[in-house]
PDB file of C-alpha atoms in Angstrom:
ATOM      1  CA  MET A  11      13.501  96.102  -0.668  1.00 69.00           C
ATOM      2  CA  SER A  12      16.046  96.470  -3.464  1.00 84.00           C
ATOM      3  CA  LYS A  13      17.084  93.558  -5.680  1.00 89.00           C
ATOM      4  CA  ASN A  14      20.538  93.583  -4.093  1.00 91.00           C
ATOM      5  CA  ILE A  15      19.172  93.310  -0.548  1.00 94.00           C
ATOM      6  CA  PHE A  16      16.604  90.699  -1.567  1.00 93.00           C
ATOM      7  CA  GLU A  17      19.365  88.598  -3.164  1.00 94.00           C
ATOM      8  CA  LYS A  18      21.372  88.631   0.083  1.00 95.00           C
ATOM      9  CA  LEU A  19      18.258  87.657   2.047  1.00 94.00           C
ATOM     10  CA  LEU A  20      17.512  84.725  -0.265  1.00 95.00           C
ATOM     11  CA  TRP A  21      21.086  83.419  -0.146  1.00 95.00           C
ATOM     12  CA  SER A  22      20.988  83.635   3.659  1.00 95.00           C
ATOM     13  CA  ILE A  23      17.775  81.621   3.602  1.00 94.00           C
ATOM     14  CA  ALA A  24      19.535  79.035   1.438  1.00 95.00           C
ATOM     15  CA  LEU A  25      22.451  78.727   3.861  1.00 95.00           C
ATOM     16  CA  PRO A  26      23.517  80.967   6.751  1.00 96.00           C
ATOM     17  CA  GLY A  27      26.736  82.747   5.828  1.00 96.00           C
ATOM     18  CA  PHE A  28      26.140  82.994   2.077  1.00 97.00           C
ATOM     19  CA  GLY A  29      24.609  86.478   2.372  1.00 96.00           C
ATOM     20  CA  GLN A  30      27.647  87.588   4.353  1.00 97.00           C
ATOM     21  CA  TYR A  31      29.962  86.254   1.631  1.00 97.00           C
ATOM     22  CA  LEU A  32      28.041  88.285  -0.960  1.00 96.00           C
ATOM     23  CA  ASN A  33      28.446  91.327   1.311  1.00 96.00           C
ATOM     24  CA  ARG A  34      32.205  90.622   1.401  1.00 97.00           C
ATOM     25  CA  LYS A  35      32.069  89.910   5.136  1.00 97.00           C
ATOM     26  CA  TYR A  36      34.132  86.738   4.806  1.00 98.00           C
ATOM     27  CA  PHE A  37      35.042  86.187   8.448  1.00 98.00           C
ATOM     28  CA  LYS A  38      31.445  86.607   9.609  1.00 97.00           C
ATOM     29  CA  GLY A  39      30.202  84.418   6.750  1.00 97.00           C
ATOM     30  CA  THR A  40      32.663  81.702   7.669  1.00 98.00           C
ATOM     31  CA  VAL A  41      31.603  81.835  11.333  1.00 98.00           C
ATOM     32  CA  PHE A  42      27.931  81.472  10.349  1.00 98.00           C
ATOM     33  CA  LEU A  43      28.738  78.654   7.933  1.00 97.00           C
ATOM     34  CA  VAL A  44      30.821  76.751  10.508  1.00 98.00           C
ATOM     35  CA  LEU A  45      28.084  77.183  13.136  1.00 97.00           C
ATOM     36  CA  GLU A  46      25.482  76.020  10.597  1.00 97.00           C
ATOM     37  CA  PHE A  47      27.429  72.811   9.913  1.00 97.00           C
ATOM     38  CA  LEU A  48      28.180  72.229  13.605  1.00 98.00           C
ATOM     39  CA  ILE A  49      24.542  72.617  14.673  1.00 97.00           C
ATOM     40  CA  ASN A  50      23.311  70.670  11.652  1.00 97.00           C
ATOM     41  CA  ILE A  51      25.559  67.689  12.366  1.00 97.00           C
ATOM     42  CA  GLN A  52      25.115  67.700  16.153  1.00 98.00           C
ATOM     43  CA  SER A  53      21.320  67.942  15.936  1.00 98.00           C
ATOM     44  CA  ASN A  54      20.994  65.354  13.122  1.00 97.00           C
ATOM     45  CA  PHE A  55      19.070  68.026  11.193  1.00 97.00           C
ATOM     46  CA  ASN A  56      19.576  66.657   7.668  1.00 97.00           C
ATOM     47  CA  GLN A  57      18.497  63.211   8.822  1.00 98.00           C
ATOM     48  CA  ILE A  58      15.341  64.524  10.484  1.00 98.00           C
ATOM     49  CA  ILE A  59      14.507  66.668   7.431  1.00 98.00           C
ATOM     50  CA  LEU A  60      14.768  63.566   5.260  1.00 98.00           C
ATOM     51  CA  MET A  61      12.626  61.518   7.653  1.00 98.00           C
ATOM     52  CA  SER A  62      10.050  64.304   7.877  1.00 98.00           C
ATOM     53  CA  PHE A  63       9.749  64.548   4.101  1.00 97.00           C
ATOM     54  CA  HIS A  64       9.147  60.792   4.033  1.00 98.00           C
ATOM     55  CA  GLY A  65       6.434  61.093   6.687  1.00 96.00           C
ATOM     56  CA  GLU A  66       8.469  59.295   9.361  1.00 98.00           C
ATOM     57  CA  ILE A  67       7.697  61.869  12.049  1.00 98.00           C
ATOM     58  CA  SER A  68       8.132  59.500  15.027  1.00 97.00           C
ATOM     59  CA  ASN A  69      11.592  58.499  13.788  1.00 98.00           C
ATOM     60  CA  ALA A  70      12.468  62.142  13.172  1.00 98.00           C
ATOM     61  CA  ILE A  71      11.519  62.980  16.767  1.00 98.00           C
ATOM     62  CA  LYS A  72      13.598  60.062  18.110  1.00 98.00           C
ATOM     63  CA  HIS A  73      16.674  61.144  16.130  1.00 98.00           C
ATOM     64  CA  THR A  74      16.454  64.855  16.959  1.00 98.00           C
ATOM     65  CA  ASN A  75      18.971  66.277  19.377  1.00 98.00           C
ATOM     66  CA  TYR A  76      16.823  69.124  20.677  1.00 97.00           C
ATOM     67  CA  GLN A  77      19.655  70.565  22.793  1.00 97.00           C
ATOM     68  CA  TRP A  78      21.543  71.382  19.586  1.00 97.00           C
ATOM     69  CA  LEU A  79      18.629  72.059  17.245  1.00 98.00           C
ATOM     70  CA  MET A  80      17.243  74.803  19.493  1.00 97.00           C
ATOM     71  CA  PHE A  81      20.266  76.951  18.553  1.00 97.00           C
ATOM     72  CA  TYR A  82      19.370  76.779  14.876  1.00 97.00           C
ATOM     73  CA  PRO A  83      16.444  79.264  14.656  1.00 97.00           C
ATOM     74  CA  CYS A  84      18.440  82.087  16.245  1.00 96.00           C
ATOM     75  CA  LEU A  85      21.474  81.455  14.043  1.00 97.00           C
ATOM     76  CA  TYR A  86      19.293  81.185  10.950  1.00 97.00           C
ATOM     77  CA  PHE A  87      17.241  84.347  11.450  1.00 97.00           C
ATOM     78  CA  PHE A  88      20.167  86.391  12.797  1.00 97.00           C
ATOM     79  CA  SER A  89      22.166  85.460   9.706  1.00 97.00           C
ATOM     80  CA  MET A  90      19.310  86.669   7.490  1.00 97.00           C
ATOM     81  CA  TRP A  91      18.917  89.953   9.374  1.00 97.00           C
ATOM     82  CA  ASP A  92      22.676  90.551   9.395  1.00 96.00           C
ATOM     83  CA  ALA A  93      22.968  89.986   5.628  1.00 96.00           C
ATOM     84  CA  VAL A  94      20.072  92.357   4.937  1.00 96.00           C
ATOM     85  CA  LYS A  95      21.463  95.013   7.270  1.00 95.00           C
ATOM     86  CA  ASP A  96      24.987  94.781   5.808  1.00 95.00           C
ATOM     87  CA  ALA A  97      23.504  95.078   2.291  1.00 94.00           C
ATOM     88  CA  GLY A  98      21.957  98.434   3.218  1.00 93.00           C
ATOM     89  CA  GLY A  99      18.523  97.314   4.354  1.00 91.00           C
ATOM     90  CA  GLY A 100      17.021  97.556   7.798  1.00 83.00           C
ATOM     91  CA  LYS A 101      17.560 101.278   8.239  1.00 86.00           C
ATOM     92  CA  ASP A 102      14.625 101.418  10.647  1.00 89.00           C
ATOM     93  CA  PRO A 103      16.049 101.041  14.197  1.00 89.00           C
ATOM     94  CA  ILE A 104      13.586  98.229  14.958  1.00 93.00           C
ATOM     95  CA  SER A 105      13.824  96.433  11.608  1.00 93.00           C
ATOM     96  CA  PHE A 106      15.086  93.372  13.476  1.00 96.00           C
ATOM     97  CA  LEU A 107      11.699  92.646  15.110  1.00 96.00           C
ATOM     98  CA  PRO A 108      10.251  90.312  12.431  1.00 97.00           C
ATOM     99  CA  TYR A 109      13.486  88.292  12.457  1.00 97.00           C
ATOM    100  CA  VAL A 110      13.685  88.105  16.263  1.00 97.00           C
ATOM    101  CA  LEU A 111      10.056  87.106  16.678  1.00 98.00           C
ATOM    102  CA  ALA A 112      10.323  84.544  13.884  1.00 98.00           C
ATOM    103  CA  ALA A 113      13.322  82.983  15.674  1.00 98.00           C
ATOM    104  CA  PHE A 114      11.402  83.013  18.963  1.00 98.00           C
ATOM    105  CA  PHE A 115       8.246  81.460  17.492  1.00 98.00           C
ATOM    106  CA  VAL A 116      10.232  78.791  15.602  1.00 98.00           C
ATOM    107  CA  THR A 117      12.055  77.898  18.826  1.00 98.00           C
ATOM    108  CA  VAL A 118       8.724  77.602  20.654  1.00 98.00           C
ATOM    109  CA  GLY A 119       7.409  75.452  17.789  1.00 97.00           C
ATOM    110  CA  LEU A 120      10.467  73.237  18.129  1.00 98.00           C
ATOM    111  CA  ILE A 121       9.950  72.896  21.879  1.00 97.00           C
ATOM    112  CA  PHE A 122       6.405  71.586  21.374  1.00 97.00           C
ATOM    113  CA  SER A 123       7.110  69.652  18.159  1.00 97.00           C
ATOM    114  CA  SER A 124       7.434  66.247  19.792  1.00 96.00           C
ATOM    115  CA  ASN A 125       3.894  66.211  21.184  1.00 96.00           C
ATOM    116  CA  LEU A 126       1.742  69.018  19.734  1.00 96.00           C
ATOM    117  CA  VAL A 127      -0.941  67.546  17.490  1.00 95.00           C
ATOM    118  CA  ILE A 128      -2.776  69.856  15.064  1.00 94.00           C
ATOM    119  CA  PHE A 129      -5.979  68.526  13.495  1.00 95.00           C
ATOM    120  CA  GLY A 130      -4.949  65.035  14.539  1.00 95.00           C
ATOM    121  CA  VAL A 131      -1.500  65.284  12.935  1.00 96.00           C
ATOM    122  CA  LEU A 132       1.839  65.227  14.729  1.00 97.00           C
ATOM    123  CA  LEU A 133       4.013  67.512  12.581  1.00 97.00           C
ATOM    124  CA  GLY A 134       7.346  66.942  14.314  1.00 97.00           C
ATOM    125  CA  PRO A 135      10.603  68.907  14.521  1.00 97.00           C
ATOM    126  CA  VAL A 136      10.619  70.175  10.919  1.00 97.00           C
ATOM    127  CA  TRP A 137       7.057  71.001   9.892  1.00 97.00           C
ATOM    128  CA  LEU A 138       5.733  72.511  13.141  1.00 98.00           C
ATOM    129  CA  PRO A 139       8.593  74.993  13.571  1.00 98.00           C
ATOM    130  CA  MET A 140       8.244  75.950   9.899  1.00 97.00           C
ATOM    131  CA  LEU A 141       4.573  76.754  10.476  1.00 97.00           C
ATOM    132  CA  PHE A 142       5.531  78.948  13.430  1.00 98.00           C
ATOM    133  CA  VAL A 143       7.622  81.197  11.140  1.00 98.00           C
ATOM    134  CA  PHE A 144       4.495  82.877   9.777  1.00 97.00           C
ATOM    135  CA  PRO A 145       2.984  84.088  13.055  1.00 98.00           C
ATOM    136  CA  GLY A 146       6.457  85.156  14.199  1.00 98.00           C
ATOM    137  CA  ILE A 147       7.002  87.370  11.166  1.00 97.00           C
ATOM    138  CA  ALA A 148       3.416  88.656  11.319  1.00 98.00           C
ATOM    139  CA  PHE A 149       3.691  89.623  15.006  1.00 97.00           C
ATOM    140  CA  GLY A 150       7.076  91.222  14.333  1.00 97.00           C
ATOM    141  CA  ILE A 151       5.651  93.360  11.521  1.00 96.00           C
ATOM    142  CA  ILE A 152       2.593  94.315  13.584  1.00 96.00           C
ATOM    143  CA  ILE A 153       4.640  95.275  16.654  1.00 96.00           C
ATOM    144  CA  LYS A 154       7.082  97.197  14.457  1.00 95.00           C
ATOM    145  CA  LYS A 155       4.216  99.182  12.913  1.00 95.00           C
ATOM    146  CA  ILE A 156       2.680  99.882  16.327  1.00 95.00           C
ATOM    147  CA  ILE A 157       6.001 101.139  17.681  1.00 94.00           C
ATOM    148  CA  ASN A 158       6.733 103.225  14.565  1.00 91.00           C
ATOM    149  CA  ASN A 159       3.238 104.768  14.648  1.00 91.00           C
ATOM    150  CA  SER A 160       3.592 105.700  18.311  1.00 88.00           C
ATOM    151  CA  LEU A 161       6.933 107.496  17.812  1.00 74.00           C
TER     152      LEU A 161
END
């Protein structure tokens, strides 16, 4: 991955829409940014991040609007993939797979975040979905390699 593409990816990780702005896709960047703020506010995401960092997982769960927050993983990972693709990356026709599976796994992690206990710890709506990113990306890379090797 070139430095230019990697920069767009990192800015998209920082905030959906920023990678699009760097790619001079201002309308698309603005749409992603507006959706980011809308979902963030409606789901109470900043509040639950703050509570989670302070170890107040039960309060974070109570304040989470799951109906809104479940939109976030797809917006977040699509924004990253779109920024990378517009910057010249993702030339492989199935380069989207790690992003799609990461979004799927994070959404599943979010669904179970209010009651899934791992090693006696309830991780809640921030930490559990973040942990689910890794298997999502790993499965996406593995499936991509299997498909590419079979073609």
